[in-house]
Amino acid sequence: DAGITQSPRHKVTETGTPVTLRCHQTENHRYMYWYRQDPGHGLRLIHYSYGVKDTDKGEVSDGYSVSRSKTEDFLLTLESATSSQTSVYFCAISGGGGGEAFFGQGTRLTVV
Amino acid sequence: AQKITQTQPGMFVQEKEAVTLDCTYDTSDPSYGLFWYKQPSSGEMIFLIYQGSYDQQNATEGRYSLNFQKARKSANLVISASQLGDSAMYFCAMREAQRGSQGNLIFGKGTKLSVKP
């Protein structure tokens, strides 16, 4: 199994509070991704990174920020959580090209 | 416009029969890759198969094959001899090379496959 872990796995937070999700990899892969999964929408890309300090927005980036200060860590921050950000969040890593993306186990975030 | 379209929200197939899950894509990038993933009810994402845009032959992995029709921009997944354990959500995904050497990887909305005994 690819070395990718997400933390926390579950979180309940209140509206308006900041939340940070962490993705950690031990594969030294260049690309890292954050997705959210909601019923009827599949996986939607929030942000991705193609190197240390190199990130770009995805389809649903509003309300989210990311940081990648080390190859192995990719952080997703909700500056002020809203109920619409209740979702399952997946991190993925990839070496690029024809390489498959490996997924973390997901984080279930509930904003109340 | 959607980059990846999966037109079948749900499908049923009889055990031991073959089934085709549809996927069409939209890109102007000559270099791209197409992926299929399986997500069982437990939630993990499982890689199934990959097809590169320059690959001459259709990709195969065990009971999975990818019917790649470049001119039609379709990349259908064929599962032969369906098993009960194949019941899951299936996602088609595309990575474009030019738009990134950044490797943007985008997914369709998925197809829920149910295998009947």
Coordinates of N, CA and C in Angstrom, one line a residue:
Chain A
D1 N 0.8 -1.2 0.0 CA 0.0 0.0 0.0 C 0.9 1.3 0.0
A2 N 0.4 2.3 -0.8 CA 1.1 3.5 -0.8 C 1.1 4.2 0.5
G3 N 2.2 4.8 0.9 CA 2.3 5.5 2.2 C 1.7 6.8 2.2
I4 N 0.4 6.9 2.5 CA -0.3 8.1 2.5 C -1.3 8.1 3.7
T5 N -1.3 9.0 4.5 CA -2.2 9.1 5.7 C -2.8 10.4 5.8
Q6 N -4.0 10.4 6.2 CA -4.8 11.6 6.4 C -5.1 11.7 7.9
S7 N -5.1 13.0 8.4 CA -5.5 13.2 9.8 C -6.2 14.5 9.9
P8 N -7.2 14.6 10.8 CA -7.8 13.5 11.5 C -8.7 12.6 10.5
R9 N -9.2 11.5 10.9 CA -10.1 10.7 10.1 C -11.5 11.2 10.2
H10 N -11.9 11.7 11.4 CA -13.2 12.3 11.6 C -13.1 13.6 12.4
K11 N -13.9 14.5 12.1 CA -13.9 15.8 12.8 C -15.3 16.4 12.8
V12 N -15.7 16.9 13.9 CA -16.9 17.7 14.0 C -16.5 19.1 14.5
T13 N -16.9 20.1 13.8 CA -16.5 21.4 14.2 C -17.7 22.4 14.1
E14 N -17.5 23.5 14.7 CA -18.6 24.5 14.7 C -18.4 25.5 13.5
T15 N -19.5 26.0 13.0 CA -19.5 27.0 12.0 C -18.6 28.2 12.5
G16 N -17.7 28.7 11.6 CA -16.9 29.8 11.9 C -15.5 29.5 12.4
T17 N -15.3 28.3 12.8 CA -14.0 27.9 13.3 C -13.0 27.5 12.2
P18 N -11.8 27.7 12.4 CA -10.8 27.3 11.4 C -10.5 25.8 11.6
V19 N -10.3 25.1 10.5 CA -10.0 23.7 10.5 C -8.8 23.4 9.6
T20 N -7.9 22.5 10.0 CA -6.8 22.1 9.1 C -6.8 20.6 9.0
L21 N -6.8 20.1 7.8 CA -6.6 18.7 7.5 C -5.2 18.5 7.0
R22 N -4.7 17.4 7.4 CA -3.3 17.1 7.0 C -3.2 15.8 6.2
C23 N -2.4 15.9 5.2 CA -2.1 14.7 4.3 C -0.6 14.5 4.4
H24 N -0.2 13.3 4.7 CA 1.3 13.0 4.8 C 1.6 11.8 4.0
Q25 N 2.7 11.9 3.2 CA 3.1 10.8 2.3 C 4.5 10.4 2.6
T26 N 4.8 9.2 2.4 CA 6.2 8.7 2.5 C 6.8 8.2 1.2
E27 N 6.1 8.5 0.1 CA 6.5 8.0 -1.3 C 7.3 9.0 -2.1
N28 N 7.5 10.2 -1.5 CA 8.3 11.2 -2.2 C 7.6 11.6 -3.6
H29 N 6.3 11.5 -3.7 CA 5.7 11.8 -5.0 C 5.6 13.3 -5.1
R30 N 5.6 13.8 -6.4 CA 5.6 15.2 -6.7 C 4.2 15.8 -6.5
Y31 N 3.2 15.1 -7.0 CA 1.9 15.7 -7.0 C 1.0 15.3 -5.8
M32 N 0.3 16.2 -5.2 CA -0.6 16.0 -4.1 C -1.9 16.7 -4.4
Y33 N -3.0 16.1 -4.0 CA -4.3 16.6 -4.3 C -5.2 16.6 -3.1
W34 N -6.1 17.6 -3.1 CA -7.2 17.5 -2.1 C -8.5 17.5 -2.9
Y35 N -9.4 16.6 -2.6 CA -10.7 16.5 -3.2 C -11.7 16.5 -2.1
R36 N -12.9 16.9 -2.4 CA -14.1 16.6 -1.6 C -15.1 15.7 -2.3
Q37 N -15.7 14.9 -1.6 CA -16.7 14.0 -2.2 C -18.1 14.2 -1.6
D38 N -19.0 14.5 -2.4 CA -20.4 14.7 -2.0 C -21.3 13.9 -2.9
P39 N -22.4 13.4 -2.3 CA -23.4 12.6 -3.1 C -23.8 13.4 -4.4
G40 N -23.7 12.7 -5.5 CA -24.2 13.3 -6.8 C -23.1 14.2 -7.5
H41 N -22.0 14.4 -6.8 CA -21.0 15.2 -7.4 C -19.7 14.5 -7.7
G42 N -19.5 13.3 -7.3 CA -18.3 12.6 -7.5 C -17.2 13.2 -6.6
L43 N -16.0 13.2 -7.1 CA -14.8 13.8 -6.4 C -14.5 15.1 -7.2
R44 N -14.5 16.2 -6.4 CA -14.2 17.5 -7.0 C -12.9 18.0 -6.4
L45 N -12.1 18.5 -7.3 CA -10.7 18.9 -6.9 C -10.8 20.3 -6.3
I46 N -10.2 20.4 -5.1 CA -10.2 21.6 -4.3 C -8.9 22.4 -4.7
H47 N -7.8 21.8 -4.4 CA -6.4 22.4 -4.7 C -5.5 21.2 -5.0
Y48 N -4.4 21.5 -5.7 CA -3.4 20.5 -5.9 C -2.0 21.2 -5.8
S49 N -1.0 20.3 -5.7 CA 0.3 20.8 -5.6 C 1.2 20.0 -6.5
Y50 N 2.1 20.7 -7.2 CA 3.0 20.0 -8.1 C 4.5 20.2 -7.7
G51 N 4.6 20.6 -6.4 CA 6.0 20.7 -5.8 C 5.9 21.5 -4.6
V52 N 7.0 21.5 -3.8 CA 7.0 22.3 -2.6 C 6.8 23.8 -2.9
K53 N 5.8 24.3 -2.2 CA 5.3 25.7 -2.4 C 4.7 26.0 -3.7
D54 N 4.5 25.0 -4.5 CA 3.8 25.1 -5.8 C 2.4 24.5 -5.7
T55 N 1.4 25.4 -5.8 CA 0.0 24.9 -5.7 C -0.8 25.6 -6.7
D56 N -2.0 25.0 -6.9 CA -2.9 25.7 -7.9 C -4.3 25.3 -7.5
K57 N -5.3 26.1 -7.9 CA -6.7 25.9 -7.5 C -7.3 24.9 -8.4
G58 N -8.3 24.2 -7.8 CA -9.1 23.3 -8.5 C -10.5 23.9 -8.8
E59 N -11.4 23.0 -9.0 CA -12.8 23.4 -9.4 C -13.5 24.1 -8.2
V60 N -13.3 23.7 -7.0 CA -14.1 24.2 -5.9 C -13.2 24.8 -4.8
S61 N -12.4 25.7 -5.1 CA -11.3 26.2 -4.2 C -11.8 27.3 -3.2
D62 N -12.9 27.9 -3.5 CA -13.4 29.0 -2.6 C -13.6 28.5 -1.2
G63 N -13.0 29.3 -0.3 CA -13.2 28.9 1.2 C -12.1 28.0 1.7
Y64 N -11.2 27.6 0.8 CA -10.1 26.7 1.2 C -8.8 27.3 0.8
S65 N -7.8 27.0 1.6 CA -6.4 27.3 1.3 C -5.5 26.1 1.6
V66 N -4.4 26.1 0.9 CA -3.5 25.0 1.1 C -2.0 25.5 1.3
S67 N -1.2 24.6 1.8 CA 0.2 24.9 1.9 C 1.0 23.6 1.8
R68 N 2.1 23.7 1.2 CA 3.0 22.6 1.1 C 4.4 23.1 1.3
S69 N 4.9 23.0 2.5 CA 6.2 23.5 2.9 C 7.3 22.4 2.8
K70 N 6.8 21.1 2.8 CA 7.7 20.0 2.6 C 7.1 19.0 1.6
T71 N 7.9 18.2 1.0 CA 7.4 17.3 0.0 C 6.3 16.4 0.6
E72 N 6.5 16.0 1.8 CA 5.7 14.9 2.4 C 4.3 15.4 2.9
D73 N 4.2 16.7 3.1 CA 3.0 17.2 3.8 C 2.2 18.2 2.9
F74 N 0.9 18.0 2.9 CA 0.0 18.9 2.2 C -1.2 19.2 3.1
L75 N -1.3 20.5 3.5 CA -2.3 20.9 4.4 C -3.4 21.6 3.7
L76 N -4.6 21.2 4.1 CA -5.8 21.9 3.7 C -6.5 22.7 4.8
T77 N -6.7 24.0 4.6 CA -7.3 24.8 5.7 C -8.6 25.4 5.3
L78 N -9.6 25.2 6.2 CA -10.8 26.0 6.0 C -10.7 27.1 7.0
E79 N -10.6 28.3 6.5 CA -10.3 29.5 7.4 C -11.5 29.7 8.3
S80 N -12.7 29.5 7.8 CA -13.9 29.8 8.7 C -14.9 28.8 8.2
A81 N -15.0 27.6 8.8 CA -15.8 26.6 8.3 C -17.3 26.9 8.2
T82 N -18.0 26.4 7.2 CA -19.4 26.6 6.9 C -20.0 25.3 6.8
S83 N -21.3 25.2 6.9 CA -22.1 23.9 6.9 C -21.9 23.3 5.5
S84 N -21.8 24.2 4.4 CA -21.6 23.7 3.1 C -20.3 22.9 2.9
Q85 N -19.4 23.0 3.8 CA -18.1 22.3 3.7 C -18.2 21.0 4.5
T86 N -19.3 20.6 5.0 CA -19.5 19.3 5.5 C -19.3 18.3 4.3
S87 N -18.4 17.4 4.4 CA -18.1 16.5 3.3 C -17.1 15.5 3.7
V88 N -16.8 14.6 2.8 CA -15.7 13.7 3.0 C -14.5 14.2 2.1
Y89 N -13.4 14.4 2.7 CA -12.2 14.9 2.1 C -11.2 13.8 1.8
F90 N -10.7 13.8 0.6 CA -9.7 12.8 0.2 C -8.4 13.5 -0.2
C91 N -7.3 13.0 0.2 CA -6.0 13.4 -0.3 C -5.5 12.3 -1.2
A92 N -4.8 12.7 -2.3 CA -4.2 11.8 -3.2 C -2.8 12.2 -3.5
I93 N -2.0 11.3 -3.9 CA -0.6 11.5 -4.3 C -0.4 10.8 -5.7
S94 N 0.6 11.4 -6.4 CA 0.9 10.8 -7.7 C 2.3 11.2 -8.1
G95 N 3.0 10.3 -8.8 CA 4.2 10.6 -9.4 C 4.1 11.4 -10.7
G96 N 2.9 11.4 -11.3 CA 2.7 12.1 -12.5 C 2.8 11.2 -13.7
G97 N 2.6 11.7 -14.9 CA 2.6 10.9 -16.1 C 1.6 9.9 -16.1
G98 N 2.0 8.6 -16.4 CA 1.0 7.5 -16.4 C 0.8 6.9 -15.0
G99 N 1.5 7.5 -14.0 CA 1.3 6.9 -12.7 C 0.0 7.1 -12.1
E100 N -0.5 6.1 -11.5 CA -1.8 6.2 -10.8 C -1.7 7.1 -9.6
A101 N -2.9 7.7 -9.2 CA -3.0 8.4 -8.0 C -3.4 7.5 -6.9
F102 N -2.7 7.6 -5.8 CA -3.0 6.8 -4.6 C -3.8 7.7 -3.6
F103 N -4.8 7.1 -3.0 CA -5.7 7.9 -2.2 C -5.5 7.6 -0.7
G104 N -5.7 8.6 0.1 CA -5.8 8.4 1.5 C -7.1 7.8 1.9
Q105 N -7.4 7.5 3.1 CA -8.6 6.8 3.6 C -9.7 7.8 3.7
G106 N -9.5 9.1 3.6 CA -10.6 10.1 3.7 C -10.7 10.6 5.1
T107 N -11.2 11.8 5.2 CA -11.6 12.5 6.4 C -13.0 13.0 6.3
R108 N -13.8 12.5 7.3 CA -15.2 12.9 7.3 C -15.3 14.1 8.2
L109 N -15.7 15.3 7.6 CA -15.8 16.5 8.3 C -17.2 17.0 8.4
T110 N -17.7 17.2 9.6 CA -19.0 17.7 9.8 C -18.9 19.1 10.5
V111 N -19.6 20.1 9.8 CA -19.6 21.4 10.4 C -21.0 21.7 10.9
V112 N -21.2 22.0 12.1 CA -22.5 22.1 12.8 C -22.7 23.6 13.1
Chain B
A1 N -17.9 23.6 -19.0 CA -18.3 22.3 -19.5 C -17.6 21.2 -18.8
Q2 N -18.2 20.1 -18.6 CA -17.6 19.0 -17.9 C -16.5 18.4 -18.7
K3 N -15.4 18.1 -18.0 CA -14.3 17.4 -18.6 C -14.5 16.0 -18.7
I4 N -15.2 15.4 -17.7 CA -15.4 14.0 -17.7 C -16.9 13.7 -17.5
T5 N -17.5 13.0 -18.3 CA -18.9 12.7 -18.3 C -19.2 11.2 -18.1
Q6 N -19.9 10.9 -17.1 CA -20.4 9.5 -16.9 C -21.9 9.6 -16.9
T7 N -22.5 9.1 -17.9 CA -23.9 9.3 -18.1 C -24.8 8.3 -17.4
Q8 N -24.3 7.3 -16.8 CA -25.0 6.3 -16.1 C -24.9 6.4 -14.6
P9 N -25.9 7.0 -13.9 CA -25.8 7.2 -12.5 C -25.8 5.8 -11.8
G10 N -26.6 4.9 -12.3 CA -26.6 3.6 -11.7 C -26.8 2.5 -12.8
M11 N -26.3 1.3 -12.5 CA -26.5 0.2 -13.4 C -26.6 -1.1 -12.7
F12 N -27.3 -2.1 -13.3 CA -27.4 -3.4 -12.7 C -26.9 -4.4 -13.7
V13 N -26.3 -5.4 -13.2 CA -25.8 -6.5 -14.1 C -25.9 -7.8 -13.3
Q14 N -26.2 -8.8 -14.1 CA -26.3 -10.2 -13.5 C -24.9 -10.7 -13.3
E15 N -24.8 -11.4 -12.2 CA -23.5 -12.1 -11.9 C -23.1 -12.9 -13.0
K16 N -21.8 -12.9 -13.3 CA -21.1 -13.6 -14.4 C -21.2 -13.0 -15.8
E17 N -22.1 -12.0 -15.9 CA -22.2 -11.3 -17.2 C -21.2 -10.2 -17.3
A18 N -20.9 -9.7 -18.5 CA -20.1 -8.6 -18.7 C -20.9 -7.3 -18.6
V19 N -20.2 -6.2 -18.3 CA -20.9 -4.9 -18.2 C -19.9 -3.8 -18.7
T20 N -20.5 -2.8 -19.3 CA -19.7 -1.7 -19.8 C -20.2 -0.4 -19.1
L21 N -19.2 0.3 -18.5 CA -19.5 1.6 -17.9 C -18.9 2.7 -18.8
D22 N -19.8 3.6 -19.1 CA -19.4 4.7 -20.1 C -18.7 5.8 -19.5
C23 N -17.8 6.4 -20.3 CA -17.0 7.6 -19.9 C -16.7 8.3 -21.1
T24 N -17.0 9.6 -21.2 CA -16.5 10.4 -22.3 C -15.8 11.6 -21.7
Y25 N -14.8 12.1 -22.4 CA -14.0 13.2 -21.9 C -13.8 14.3 -22.9
D26 N -13.4 15.4 -22.4 CA -13.2 16.6 -23.3 C -11.8 17.2 -23.0
T27 N -11.0 17.3 -23.9 CA -9.7 17.9 -23.8 C -9.2 18.3 -25.1
S28 N -8.4 19.4 -25.1 CA -7.7 19.8 -26.3 C -6.2 19.5 -26.2
D29 N -5.8 18.9 -25.1 CA -4.4 18.5 -24.8 C -4.2 17.2 -25.6
P30 N -3.1 17.1 -26.4 CA -2.8 15.9 -27.2 C -2.3 14.8 -26.3
S31 N -1.8 15.2 -25.1 CA -1.2 14.2 -24.2 C -2.0 14.2 -22.9
Y32 N -2.6 13.0 -22.6 CA -3.4 12.9 -21.4 C -3.5 11.5 -21.0
G33 N -3.9 11.2 -19.8 CA -4.1 9.9 -19.3 C -5.5 9.7 -18.8
L34 N -6.0 8.5 -18.9 CA -7.4 8.2 -18.4 C -7.3 7.1 -17.4
F35 N -8.1 7.2 -16.3 CA -8.0 6.3 -15.2 C -9.4 5.8 -14.8
W36 N -9.5 4.6 -14.3 CA -10.7 4.2 -13.6 C -10.4 3.8 -12.2
Y37 N -11.3 4.2 -11.3 CA -11.2 3.8 -9.9 C -12.5 3.2 -9.5
K38 N -12.4 2.3 -8.5 CA -13.5 1.7 -7.8 C -13.6 2.2 -6.4
Q39 N -14.8 2.5 -6.0 CA -15.0 2.8 -4.6 C -16.1 2.0 -4.0
P40 N -15.7 0.9 -3.2 CA -16.7 0.1 -2.5 C -17.4 0.9 -1.4
S41 N -18.4 0.2 -0.8 CA -19.1 0.9 0.3 C -18.3 1.3 1.5
S42 N -17.1 0.6 1.6 CA -16.2 1.0 2.7 C -15.5 2.3 2.5
G43 N -15.5 2.8 1.3 CA -15.1 4.2 1.0 C -13.7 4.4 0.4
E44 N -12.9 3.3 0.4 CA -11.5 3.6 -0.1 C -11.6 3.7 -1.7
M45 N -10.6 4.3 -2.2 CA -10.5 4.5 -3.7 C -9.5 3.5 -4.2
I46 N -9.9 2.6 -5.1 CA -9.0 1.6 -5.6 C -8.8 1.8 -7.1
F47 N -7.5 1.9 -7.4 CA -7.1 2.1 -8.9 C -7.4 0.8 -9.6
L48 N -8.0 0.9 -10.8 CA -8.3 -0.3 -11.6 C -7.4 -0.4 -12.9
I49 N -7.4 0.7 -13.6 CA -6.8 0.6 -14.9 C -6.4 2.0 -15.5
Y50 N -5.4 2.1 -16.3 CA -4.9 3.3 -16.9 C -4.7 3.2 -18.4
Q51 N -5.0 4.3 -19.1 CA -4.8 4.3 -20.6 C -4.2 5.7 -20.9
G52 N -3.1 5.6 -21.6 CA -2.4 6.9 -22.1 C -2.9 7.2 -23.5
S53 N -2.9 8.5 -23.7 CA -3.5 9.0 -25.0 C -2.7 8.5 -26.2
Y54 N -1.5 8.1 -26.0 CA -0.7 7.7 -27.2 C -0.6 6.1 -27.2
D55 N -1.2 5.5 -26.2 CA -1.1 4.0 -26.2 C -1.9 3.5 -27.4
Q56 N -1.3 2.6 -28.1 CA -1.9 2.0 -29.3 C -2.9 0.9 -29.0
Q57 N -2.7 0.3 -27.9 CA -3.6 -0.8 -27.6 C -4.5 -0.5 -26.4
N58 N -5.6 -1.1 -26.3 CA -6.5 -0.9 -25.2 C -5.9 -1.5 -24.0
A59 N -6.0 -0.8 -22.8 CA -5.4 -1.4 -21.6 C -6.3 -2.5 -21.0
T60 N -5.6 -3.5 -20.5 CA -6.3 -4.6 -19.8 C -5.6 -4.9 -18.5
E61 N -6.4 -5.2 -17.5 CA -5.9 -5.6 -16.2 C -6.9 -6.7 -15.6
G62 N -6.5 -7.9 -15.8 CA -7.4 -9.0 -15.4 C -8.8 -9.0 -16.0
R63 N -9.8 -8.8 -15.2 CA -11.2 -8.8 -15.7 C -11.6 -7.4 -16.2
Y64 N -10.7 -6.5 -16.1 CA -11.0 -5.1 -16.5 C -10.3 -4.8 -17.8
S65 N -11.0 -4.1 -18.7 CA -10.4 -3.6 -19.9 C -11.0 -2.2 -20.2
L66 N -10.2 -1.5 -20.9 CA -10.6 -0.1 -21.2 C -10.8 0.0 -22.7
N67 N -12.0 0.3 -23.1 CA -12.3 0.4 -24.5 C -12.1 1.9 -24.9
F68 N -10.9 2.1 -25.5 CA -10.5 3.5 -25.8 C -10.7 3.8 -27.2
Q69 N -11.6 4.8 -27.4 CA -11.9 5.3 -28.8 C -11.6 6.8 -28.8
K70 N -10.4 7.0 -29.3 CA -9.8 8.4 -29.2 C -10.6 9.4 -30.0
A71 N -11.0 9.0 -31.2 CA -11.8 10.0 -32.0 C -13.1 10.3 -31.4
R72 N -13.7 9.4 -30.7 CA -15.0 9.7 -30.0 C -14.8 10.2 -28.6
K73 N -13.6 10.3 -28.2 CA -13.2 10.8 -26.8 C -14.0 10.0 -25.8
S74 N -13.9 8.7 -25.9 CA -14.6 7.8 -24.9 C -13.6 6.8 -24.4
A75 N -13.8 6.4 -23.2 CA -12.9 5.5 -22.4 C -13.7 4.6 -21.5
N76 N -14.5 3.7 -22.2 CA -15.4 2.9 -21.4 C -14.7 1.8 -20.7
L77 N -15.2 1.5 -19.5 CA -14.6 0.4 -18.7 C -15.5 -0.9 -18.9
V78 N -14.8 -1.9 -19.3 CA -15.5 -3.2 -19.5 C -15.1 -4.2 -18.3
I79 N -16.1 -4.7 -17.6 CA -15.8 -5.7 -16.6 C -16.4 -7.0 -17.1
S80 N -15.5 -8.0 -17.2 CA -16.0 -9.3 -17.7 C -16.4 -10.1 -16.5
A81 N -17.3 -11.1 -16.7 CA -17.6 -12.0 -15.7 C -17.8 -11.4 -14.3
S82 N -18.8 -10.5 -14.2 CA -19.1 -9.8 -13.0 C -19.2 -10.7 -11.8
Q83 N -18.7 -10.1 -10.7 CA -18.8 -10.8 -9.4 C -19.5 -9.9 -8.4
L84 N -20.1 -10.5 -7.4 CA -20.8 -9.8 -6.4 C -20.0 -8.7 -5.8
G85 N -18.7 -8.9 -5.6 CA -17.7 -8.0 -5.1 C -17.5 -6.8 -6.0
D86 N -18.0 -6.8 -7.2 CA -17.8 -5.7 -8.1 C -18.8 -4.6 -7.8
S87 N -19.8 -4.9 -7.0 CA -20.8 -3.8 -6.6 C -20.1 -2.7 -5.9
A88 N -20.2 -1.5 -6.5 CA -19.4 -0.4 -6.0 C -19.7 0.8 -6.9
M89 N -19.1 2.0 -6.5 CA -19.1 3.2 -7.4 C -17.9 3.1 -8.2
Y90 N -18.0 3.5 -9.5 CA -16.9 3.5 -10.4 C -16.7 4.9 -10.9
F91 N -15.4 5.4 -10.8 CA -15.1 6.7 -11.3 C -14.1 6.7 -12.4
C92 N -14.4 7.5 -13.4 CA -13.5 7.7 -14.5 C -12.8 9.1 -14.2
A93 N -11.5 9.1 -14.6 CA -10.7 10.3 -14.3 C -9.8 10.6 -15.5
M94 N -9.4 11.9 -15.6 CA -8.4 12.3 -16.6 C -7.4 13.2 -16.1
R95 N -6.1 13.0 -16.5 CA -5.1 13.9 -16.2 C -4.5 14.4 -17.5
E96 N -4.5 15.8 -17.7 CA -4.0 16.4 -18.9 C -2.5 16.8 -18.6
A97 N -1.7 16.6 -19.6 CA -0.3 16.9 -19.4 C 0.1 18.3 -19.5
Q98 N -0.5 19.0 -20.5 CA -0.1 20.3 -20.8 C -0.5 21.3 -19.8
R99 N -1.6 21.1 -19.2 CA -2.3 22.1 -18.3 C -1.7 22.0 -17.0
G100 N -0.8 21.4 -17.1 CA 0.1 21.2 -16.1 C 0.9 20.1 -16.4
S101 N 2.1 20.5 -16.5 CA 2.9 19.5 -16.1 C 2.5 19.6 -14.6
Q102 N 1.5 20.3 -14.4 CA 0.9 20.3 -13.0 C 0.2 19.1 -12.7
G103 N -0.3 18.4 -13.7 CA -0.9 17.1 -13.4 C -2.3 17.2 -12.8
N104 N -3.0 18.1 -13.2 CA -4.4 18.2 -12.7 C -5.2 17.0 -13.0
L105 N -5.8 16.4 -12.0 CA -6.5 15.1 -12.2 C -7.9 15.3 -11.8
I106 N -8.8 15.1 -12.7 CA -10.2 15.4 -12.5 C -11.1 14.2 -12.7
F107 N -12.2 14.1 -12.0 CA -13.0 12.9 -12.0 C -14.4 13.2 -12.5
G108 N -15.1 12.2 -13.0 CA -16.5 12.2 -13.3 C -17.3 12.0 -12.1
K109 N -18.6 12.0 -12.2 CA -19.5 11.9 -11.1 C -19.8 10.5 -10.6
G110 N -19.3 9.6 -11.4 CA -19.4 8.2 -11.0 C -20.6 7.4 -11.5
T111 N -20.5 6.1 -11.5 CA -21.6 5.2 -11.8 C -21.7 4.1 -10.7
K112 N -22.8 4.0 -10.2 CA -23.0 2.9 -9.1 C -23.4 1.6 -9.8
L113 N -22.6 0.6 -9.7 CA -22.8 -0.7 -10.3 C -23.3 -1.6 -9.2
S114 N -24.4 -2.3 -9.5 CA -25.0 -3.3 -8.6 C -25.0 -4.6 -9.3
V115 N -24.4 -5.6 -8.7 CA -24.3 -7.0 -9.3 C -25.4 -7.8 -8.6
K116 N -26.2 -8.4 -9.4 CA -27.3 -9.2 -8.9 C -26.9 -10.7 -8.9
P117 N -27.2 -11.4 -7.9 CA -26.9 -12.9 -7.8 C -27.9 -13.7 -8.7

